[in-house]
Coordinates of C-alpha atoms in Angstrom, one line a residue:
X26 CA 13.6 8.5 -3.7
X27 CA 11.1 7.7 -1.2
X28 CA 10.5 4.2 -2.1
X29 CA 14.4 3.6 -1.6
X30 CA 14.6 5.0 1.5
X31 CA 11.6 3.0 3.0
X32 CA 13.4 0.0 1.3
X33 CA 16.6 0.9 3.3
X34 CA 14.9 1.3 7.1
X35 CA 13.3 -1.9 6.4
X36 CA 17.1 -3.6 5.8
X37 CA 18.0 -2.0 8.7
X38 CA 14.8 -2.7 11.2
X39 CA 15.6 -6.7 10.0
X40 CA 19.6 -6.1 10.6
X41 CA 18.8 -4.2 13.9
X42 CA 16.3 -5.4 15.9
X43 CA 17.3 -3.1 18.6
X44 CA 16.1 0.1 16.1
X45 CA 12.5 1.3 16.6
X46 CA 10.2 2.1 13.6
X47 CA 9.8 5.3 15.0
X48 CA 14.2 6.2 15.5
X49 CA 14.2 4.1 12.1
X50 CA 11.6 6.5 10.7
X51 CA 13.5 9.5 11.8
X52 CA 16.8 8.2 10.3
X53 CA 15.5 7.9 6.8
X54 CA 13.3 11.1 7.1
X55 CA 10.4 9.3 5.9
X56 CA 6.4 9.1 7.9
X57 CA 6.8 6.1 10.7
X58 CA 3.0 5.2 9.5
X59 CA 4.5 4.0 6.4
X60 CA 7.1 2.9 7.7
X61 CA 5.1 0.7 9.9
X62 CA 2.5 -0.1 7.3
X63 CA 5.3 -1.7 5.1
X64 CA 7.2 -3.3 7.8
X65 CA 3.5 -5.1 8.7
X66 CA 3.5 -6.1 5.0
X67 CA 0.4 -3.8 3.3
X68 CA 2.0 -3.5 0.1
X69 CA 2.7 0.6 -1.3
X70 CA 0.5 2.3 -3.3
X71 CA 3.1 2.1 -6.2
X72 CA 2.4 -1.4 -5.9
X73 CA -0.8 -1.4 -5.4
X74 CA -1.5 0.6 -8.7
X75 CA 0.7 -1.6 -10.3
X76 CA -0.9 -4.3 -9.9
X77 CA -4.5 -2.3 -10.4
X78 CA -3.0 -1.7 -14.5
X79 CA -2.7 -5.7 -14.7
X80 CA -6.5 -5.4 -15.1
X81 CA -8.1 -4.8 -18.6
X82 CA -10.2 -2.1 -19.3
X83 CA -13.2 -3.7 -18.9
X84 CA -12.7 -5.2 -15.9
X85 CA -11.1 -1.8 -14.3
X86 CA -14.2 0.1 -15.0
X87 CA -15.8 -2.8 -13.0
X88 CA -14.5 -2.0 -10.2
X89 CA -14.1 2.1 -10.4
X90 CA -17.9 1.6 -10.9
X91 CA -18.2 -0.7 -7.9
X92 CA -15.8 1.9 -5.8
X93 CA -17.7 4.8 -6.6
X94 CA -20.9 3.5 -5.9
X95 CA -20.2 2.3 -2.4
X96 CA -18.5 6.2 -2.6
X97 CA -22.4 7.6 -2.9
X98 CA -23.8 5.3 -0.2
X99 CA -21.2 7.1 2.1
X100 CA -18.7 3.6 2.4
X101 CA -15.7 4.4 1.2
X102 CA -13.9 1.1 1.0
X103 CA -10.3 0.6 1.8
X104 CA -7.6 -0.4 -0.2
X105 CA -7.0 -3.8 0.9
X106 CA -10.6 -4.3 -0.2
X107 CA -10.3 -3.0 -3.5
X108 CA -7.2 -5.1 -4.3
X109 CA -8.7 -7.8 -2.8
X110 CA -11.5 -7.3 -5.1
X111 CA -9.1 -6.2 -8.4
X112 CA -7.3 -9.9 -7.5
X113 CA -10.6 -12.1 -7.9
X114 CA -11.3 -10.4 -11.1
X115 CA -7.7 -11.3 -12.3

C-alpha cells in the first residue's frame, strides 16, 4: 500500500543519509511532497482522520461548523490548524 511504501523510504532516508527525498521518492514510486511532508513530521491524512473520529459527535460538528464558516468568508484553514483545533477540544 501507499502508507507502507512511504513507511519504507523513510527507513531508508534514516539508514541512508546519502539518499535524497527526491531518488528516495522515485524508488518507492510514491509523490516526493509527501514524502517530504512525512519525513518533516506533518502527520498523514490517515492519521489525521484518525485522530479527527476520537472526537464525539458533538464536538465534531463544532468544528465542521467552525471549518465551513471560515470556508464562506473565503479562509480556508489548513490542516494543522484544524487538528490543532480538534486537539484543544479533546
Amino acid at each position: 500500500s501507499k502508507n507502507c511504501q512511504i513507511q519504507l523510504a523513510l527507513k531508508a532516508l534514516k539508514q541512508d543519509p546519502k539518499l535524497s527525498l527526491r531518488h528516495a521518492a522515485a524508488i518507492y514510486k510514491i509523490s516526493q511532497s509527501t514524502l517530504s511532508d512525512q519525513y518533516a513530521g506533518q502527520p498523514s491524512r490517515v492519521s489525521f482522520i484518525a485522530n479527527l473520529q476520537n472526537l464525539d459527535d458533538d464536538k465534531e460538528r463544532v468544528v465542521i461548523q467552525y471549518i465551513r464558516k471560515l470556508d464562506a468568508r473565503g479562509f480556508a484553514p489548513t490542516l494543522s490548524y484544524v487538528r490543532e483545533m480538534a486537539n484543544q477540544l479533546l
